[in-house]
Short mmCIF file of C-alpha atoms in Angstrom, two decimals:
data_model
loop_
_atom_site.label_atom_id
_atom_site.label_comp_id
_atom_site.label_asym_id
_atom_site.label_seq_id
_atom_site.Cartn_x
_atom_site.Cartn_y
_atom_site.Cartn_z
CA MET A 1 9.48 -215.71 -18.47
CA GLU A 2 7.68 -215.70 -21.82
CA LYS A 3 6.61 -219.14 -22.99
CA LYS A 4 8.57 -220.33 -26.02
CA GLU A 5 6.35 -221.68 -28.76
CA SER A 6 7.28 -224.90 -30.50
CA LEU A 7 7.05 -225.51 -34.22
CA TRP A 8 4.26 -227.93 -33.38
CA SER A 9 2.19 -225.35 -31.47
CA ILE A 10 2.59 -222.76 -34.26
CA LEU A 11 1.61 -225.23 -36.96
CA ARG A 12 -1.24 -226.63 -34.92
CA GLU A 13 -2.67 -223.14 -34.50
CA ARG A 14 -2.50 -222.56 -38.26
CA LEU A 15 -4.14 -225.90 -38.99
CA PHE A 16 -6.91 -225.33 -36.49
CA LYS A 17 -7.62 -221.78 -37.68
CA ALA A 18 -8.11 -223.23 -41.14
CA GLY A 19 -10.47 -225.83 -39.71
CA LEU A 20 -8.00 -228.65 -40.35
CA LEU A 21 -7.26 -231.54 -38.02
CA LYS A 22 -9.03 -229.94 -35.07
CA ASP A 23 -11.44 -232.87 -34.70
CA ALA A 24 -8.56 -235.32 -35.11
CA TRP A 25 -6.54 -233.64 -32.36
CA SER A 26 -9.55 -233.62 -30.05
CA LEU A 27 -9.81 -237.36 -30.61
CA VAL A 28 -6.12 -237.76 -29.77
CA ILE A 29 -6.82 -236.12 -26.41
CA ASN A 30 -9.87 -238.36 -25.97
CA MET A 31 -7.71 -241.41 -26.72
CA ILE A 32 -5.22 -240.41 -24.02
CA GLN A 33 -8.01 -239.89 -21.49
CA THR A 34 -9.63 -243.21 -22.43
CA ASP A 35 -6.28 -245.00 -22.18
CA LYS A 36 -5.81 -243.46 -18.74
CA ASP A 37 -9.22 -244.77 -17.67
CA MET A 38 -8.43 -248.21 -19.11
CA PHE A 39 -5.14 -248.37 -17.22
CA ARG A 40 -6.88 -247.36 -14.00
CA ASP A 41 -9.42 -250.17 -14.49
CA ALA A 42 -6.79 -252.73 -15.49
CA HIS A 43 -4.73 -251.81 -12.43
CA HIS A 44 -7.81 -252.20 -10.24
CA LEU A 45 -8.53 -255.64 -11.68
CA LEU A 46 -5.01 -256.92 -11.10
CA ARG A 47 -3.98 -255.16 -7.93
CA ILE A 48 -7.13 -254.27 -6.00
CA GLU A 49 -10.14 -256.42 -6.89
CA TYR A 50 -11.07 -258.58 -9.87
CA GLN A 51 -14.65 -258.29 -11.16
CA ASP A 52 -16.03 -259.87 -14.31
CA GLU A 53 -18.20 -256.83 -15.07
CA GLN A 54 -15.26 -254.45 -14.94
CA PHE A 55 -13.23 -256.82 -17.12
CA ASN A 56 -15.98 -256.89 -19.76
CA ASN A 57 -16.37 -253.11 -19.62
CA LEU A 58 -12.65 -252.72 -20.28
CA LEU A 59 -12.93 -254.87 -23.40
CA ALA A 60 -15.80 -252.70 -24.63
CA VAL A 61 -13.79 -249.51 -24.07
CA ASP A 62 -10.92 -250.96 -26.10
CA LYS A 63 -13.27 -251.11 -29.08
CA GLU A 64 -13.91 -247.40 -28.60
CA ILE A 65 -10.15 -246.78 -28.73
CA ASN A 66 -9.96 -248.68 -32.03
CA ALA A 67 -12.84 -246.65 -33.46
CA MET A 68 -11.18 -243.36 -32.47
CA GLN A 69 -7.92 -244.44 -34.11
CA GLN A 70 -9.71 -245.22 -37.36
CA LYS A 71 -11.62 -241.91 -37.30
CA ILE A 72 -8.41 -239.94 -36.77
CA ARG A 73 -6.80 -241.72 -39.71
CA GLU A 74 -9.80 -240.90 -41.85
CA ASP A 75 -9.84 -237.23 -40.83
CA VAL A 76 -6.12 -236.73 -41.37
CA LEU A 77 -6.14 -238.46 -44.76
CA THR A 78 -9.11 -236.40 -45.91
CA HIS A 79 -7.41 -233.15 -44.91
CA LEU A 80 -4.18 -234.14 -46.64
CA ILE A 81 -6.07 -234.91 -49.84
CA ILE A 82 -8.28 -231.83 -50.04
CA SER A 83 -6.08 -229.16 -48.43
CA ASP A 84 -3.24 -227.02 -49.70
CA ILE A 85 -0.81 -227.31 -46.80
CA SER A 86 2.95 -227.01 -46.46
CA LYS A 87 5.44 -229.82 -46.05
CA TYR A 88 5.85 -228.82 -42.40
CA GLU A 89 2.15 -229.19 -41.77
CA ILE A 90 2.18 -232.55 -43.56
CA SER A 91 4.99 -233.62 -41.21
CA GLN A 92 2.84 -232.83 -38.17
CA ALA A 93 -0.22 -234.54 -39.65
CA LEU A 94 1.85 -237.68 -40.23
CA GLY A 95 3.12 -237.34 -36.67
CA ILE A 96 -0.43 -237.60 -35.38
CA ILE A 97 -0.98 -240.76 -37.42
CA THR A 98 2.23 -242.20 -35.96
CA VAL A 99 1.48 -241.60 -32.29
CA ILE A 100 -2.13 -242.81 -32.36
CA ASN A 101 -0.82 -246.27 -33.19
CA GLY A 102 0.89 -246.17 -29.80
CA LEU A 103 -2.27 -244.97 -28.09
CA GLU A 104 -4.11 -247.93 -29.58
CA ARG A 105 -1.37 -250.22 -28.28
CA ILE A 106 -1.83 -248.82 -24.77
CA GLY A 107 -5.37 -250.15 -24.91
CA ASP A 108 -4.07 -253.56 -25.96
CA ASN A 109 -1.58 -253.61 -23.09
CA CYS A 110 -4.33 -252.71 -20.65
CA LYS A 111 -6.26 -255.70 -21.97
CA ASN A 112 -3.17 -257.83 -21.37
CA ILE A 113 -3.04 -256.64 -17.76
CA ALA A 114 -6.73 -257.49 -17.38
CA ASP A 115 -6.01 -260.96 -18.76
CA LEU A 116 -3.37 -261.43 -16.05
CA ALA A 117 -5.98 -260.46 -13.48
CA MET A 118 -8.52 -262.89 -14.90
CA ALA A 119 -5.95 -265.70 -14.86
CA ALA A 120 -5.10 -264.96 -11.23
CA SER A 121 -8.79 -264.60 -10.26
CA GLY A 122 -7.77 -262.40 -7.35
CA THR A 123 -5.51 -259.62 -6.16
CA VAL A 124 -1.85 -260.20 -7.06
CA ASN A 125 0.84 -259.36 -4.51
CA TYR A 126 4.46 -259.27 -5.58
CA GLY A 127 6.18 -259.70 -2.23
CA ASN A 128 9.64 -258.14 -2.16
CA LEU A 129 8.88 -256.57 -5.55
CA GLU A 130 5.90 -254.62 -4.23
CA GLU A 131 7.79 -251.38 -3.63
CA THR A 132 9.35 -251.42 -7.10
CA VAL A 133 6.09 -252.29 -8.84
CA THR A 134 4.12 -249.65 -6.93
CA THR A 135 6.69 -246.97 -7.75
CA LEU A 136 6.49 -247.81 -11.45
CA GLU A 137 2.68 -247.89 -11.41
CA ASN A 138 2.63 -244.43 -9.85
CA ILE A 139 4.96 -243.06 -12.52
CA VAL A 140 2.70 -244.41 -15.28
CA PHE A 141 -0.37 -242.89 -13.59
CA ARG A 142 1.40 -239.55 -13.22
CA HIS A 143 2.56 -239.55 -16.82
CA PHE A 144 -1.03 -239.91 -18.02
CA ASP A 145 -1.97 -236.75 -16.11
CA GLU A 146 1.10 -234.91 -17.31
CA LEU A 147 0.66 -236.00 -20.91
CA LEU A 148 -2.90 -234.66 -20.95
CA GLU A 149 -1.60 -231.37 -19.55
CA ALA A 150 1.15 -231.24 -22.17
CA VAL A 151 -1.04 -231.90 -25.22
CA LYS A 152 -3.83 -229.57 -24.09
CA ASN A 153 -1.50 -226.65 -23.37
CA ASP A 154 1.51 -227.27 -25.65
CA ASN A 155 3.73 -227.61 -22.59
CA LEU A 156 7.14 -228.53 -23.96
CA GLU A 157 8.85 -228.85 -20.58
CA ILE A 158 6.36 -231.47 -19.40
CA SER A 159 6.81 -233.36 -22.67
CA LYS A 160 10.58 -233.37 -22.25
CA ARG A 161 10.28 -234.52 -18.63
CA ILE A 162 8.05 -237.46 -19.59
CA MET A 163 10.58 -238.50 -22.21
CA SER A 164 13.50 -238.21 -19.80
CA GLU A 165 11.77 -240.04 -16.97
CA TYR A 166 10.71 -242.89 -19.23
CA LYS A 167 14.32 -243.64 -20.09
CA GLU A 168 15.81 -243.10 -16.64
CA ASP A 169 13.07 -244.16 -14.22
CA VAL A 170 10.96 -246.65 -16.17
CA SER A 171 12.74 -248.43 -19.01
CA PHE A 172 16.08 -249.03 -17.28
CA ARG A 173 14.52 -250.01 -13.97
CA ILE A 174 12.06 -252.44 -15.52
CA ASN A 175 14.72 -254.09 -17.66
CA GLU A 176 16.96 -254.53 -14.62
CA THR A 177 14.12 -255.93 -12.50
CA VAL A 178 12.97 -258.42 -15.13
CA ILE A 179 16.55 -259.67 -15.51
CA ASN A 180 16.73 -260.17 -11.74
CA ILE A 181 13.46 -262.12 -11.82
CA LEU A 182 14.85 -264.38 -14.53
CA LYS A 183 18.01 -264.90 -12.45
CA GLY A 184 15.85 -266.20 -9.62
CA ASN A 185 16.49 -263.30 -7.26
CA TYR A 186 12.87 -263.34 -6.13
CA SER A 187 12.52 -267.06 -5.60
CA GLU A 188 10.41 -266.50 -2.48
CA LEU A 189 7.52 -265.61 -4.81
CA PRO A 190 5.26 -268.39 -6.10
CA PRO A 191 6.19 -269.25 -9.72
CA GLN A 192 2.92 -267.84 -11.06
CA ASN A 193 3.57 -264.51 -9.33
CA MET A 194 7.08 -264.30 -10.77
CA VAL A 195 5.66 -264.85 -14.27
CA SER A 196 2.92 -262.31 -13.60
CA ALA A 197 5.44 -259.75 -12.31
CA ALA A 198 7.68 -260.10 -15.37
CA LEU A 199 4.75 -259.73 -17.76
CA TYR A 200 3.15 -256.88 -15.83
CA LEU A 201 6.39 -254.91 -15.73
CA ARG A 202 6.81 -255.32 -19.48
CA TYR A 203 3.25 -254.08 -20.04
CA LEU A 204 3.97 -251.06 -17.83
CA LYS A 205 7.07 -250.35 -19.88
CA ARG A 206 5.17 -250.50 -23.18
CA ILE A 207 2.39 -248.26 -21.86
CA ASP A 208 4.86 -245.63 -20.71
CA ALA A 209 6.93 -245.96 -23.89
CA ASN A 210 3.87 -245.09 -25.94
CA GLN A 211 3.17 -242.11 -23.69
CA ARG A 212 6.76 -241.03 -24.31
CA ASN A 213 6.15 -241.30 -28.05
CA VAL A 214 3.14 -238.99 -27.87
CA ALA A 215 5.14 -236.51 -25.81
CA SER A 216 7.89 -236.59 -28.44
CA LEU A 217 5.44 -235.31 -31.05
CA MET A 218 5.41 -231.99 -29.21
CA VAL A 219 9.18 -231.42 -29.30
CA ASN A 220 10.75 -233.60 -32.01
CA PRO A 221 10.67 -233.43 -35.81
CA PHE A 222 8.71 -236.18 -37.55
CA LYS A 223 11.74 -238.41 -38.18
CA LYS A 224 12.57 -238.34 -34.44
CA ILE A 225 9.13 -239.14 -33.03
CA GLY A 226 9.61 -241.84 -30.38
CA TYR A 227 13.30 -241.01 -29.93
CA ASN A 228 15.10 -239.01 -27.27
CA TYR A 229 14.88 -235.22 -27.37
CA LYS A 230 17.93 -233.31 -28.56
CA ASP A 231 18.15 -229.53 -28.90
CA LYS A 232 19.99 -229.82 -32.19
CA ASP A 233 17.04 -231.62 -33.90
CA LYS A 234 15.43 -228.80 -35.84
CA THR A 235 14.56 -230.33 -39.22
CA LEU A 236 11.65 -232.42 -40.41
#
């Protein structure tokens, strides 16, 4: 079956052929990869082994994320000022600016996870919540890989799947689990582990929500970035 091109992929090709935004988009991909690496390290600190050196390295990498965000903003603004581009291309340029804010926030949430690890000063086990937490961690890891595949190859189906799975398998499940923690349904856990679990799950939700937002850039018009995909959304 012939691959159906999205408005985004067509416009991106035009922009890149004209030499516009190519560097910015490369940095977006670098931000996703760096966020993936940060999440891997944050997960290791909290769930496998805490090390001061790895914690400090993670903080240094977060500064790199901030620098990439600022460079993308600069590149996009420069191209909008000096280039004669259509309103559709402006929409996509603004979309890039929108989603990189979320990529920067992923870095912040990874720092928050590392802070939980530092406070615990050791591996955190969540008892009867382990299966749920591990399942959610694996989804977030997988979505990083899939998001990189989607943005590198304009894969709309992967983008749609990330968006769907966030709502059905991540957001709803985390909300339900946090409510159960607050109700005392996991009272066998030490109080500090219950607090850690609630915070960690919320950080996982925010990380995956921001991945969903990037995926939405590929399939949604500008006004719908970060919202659910609907076939009828065809306008800016």
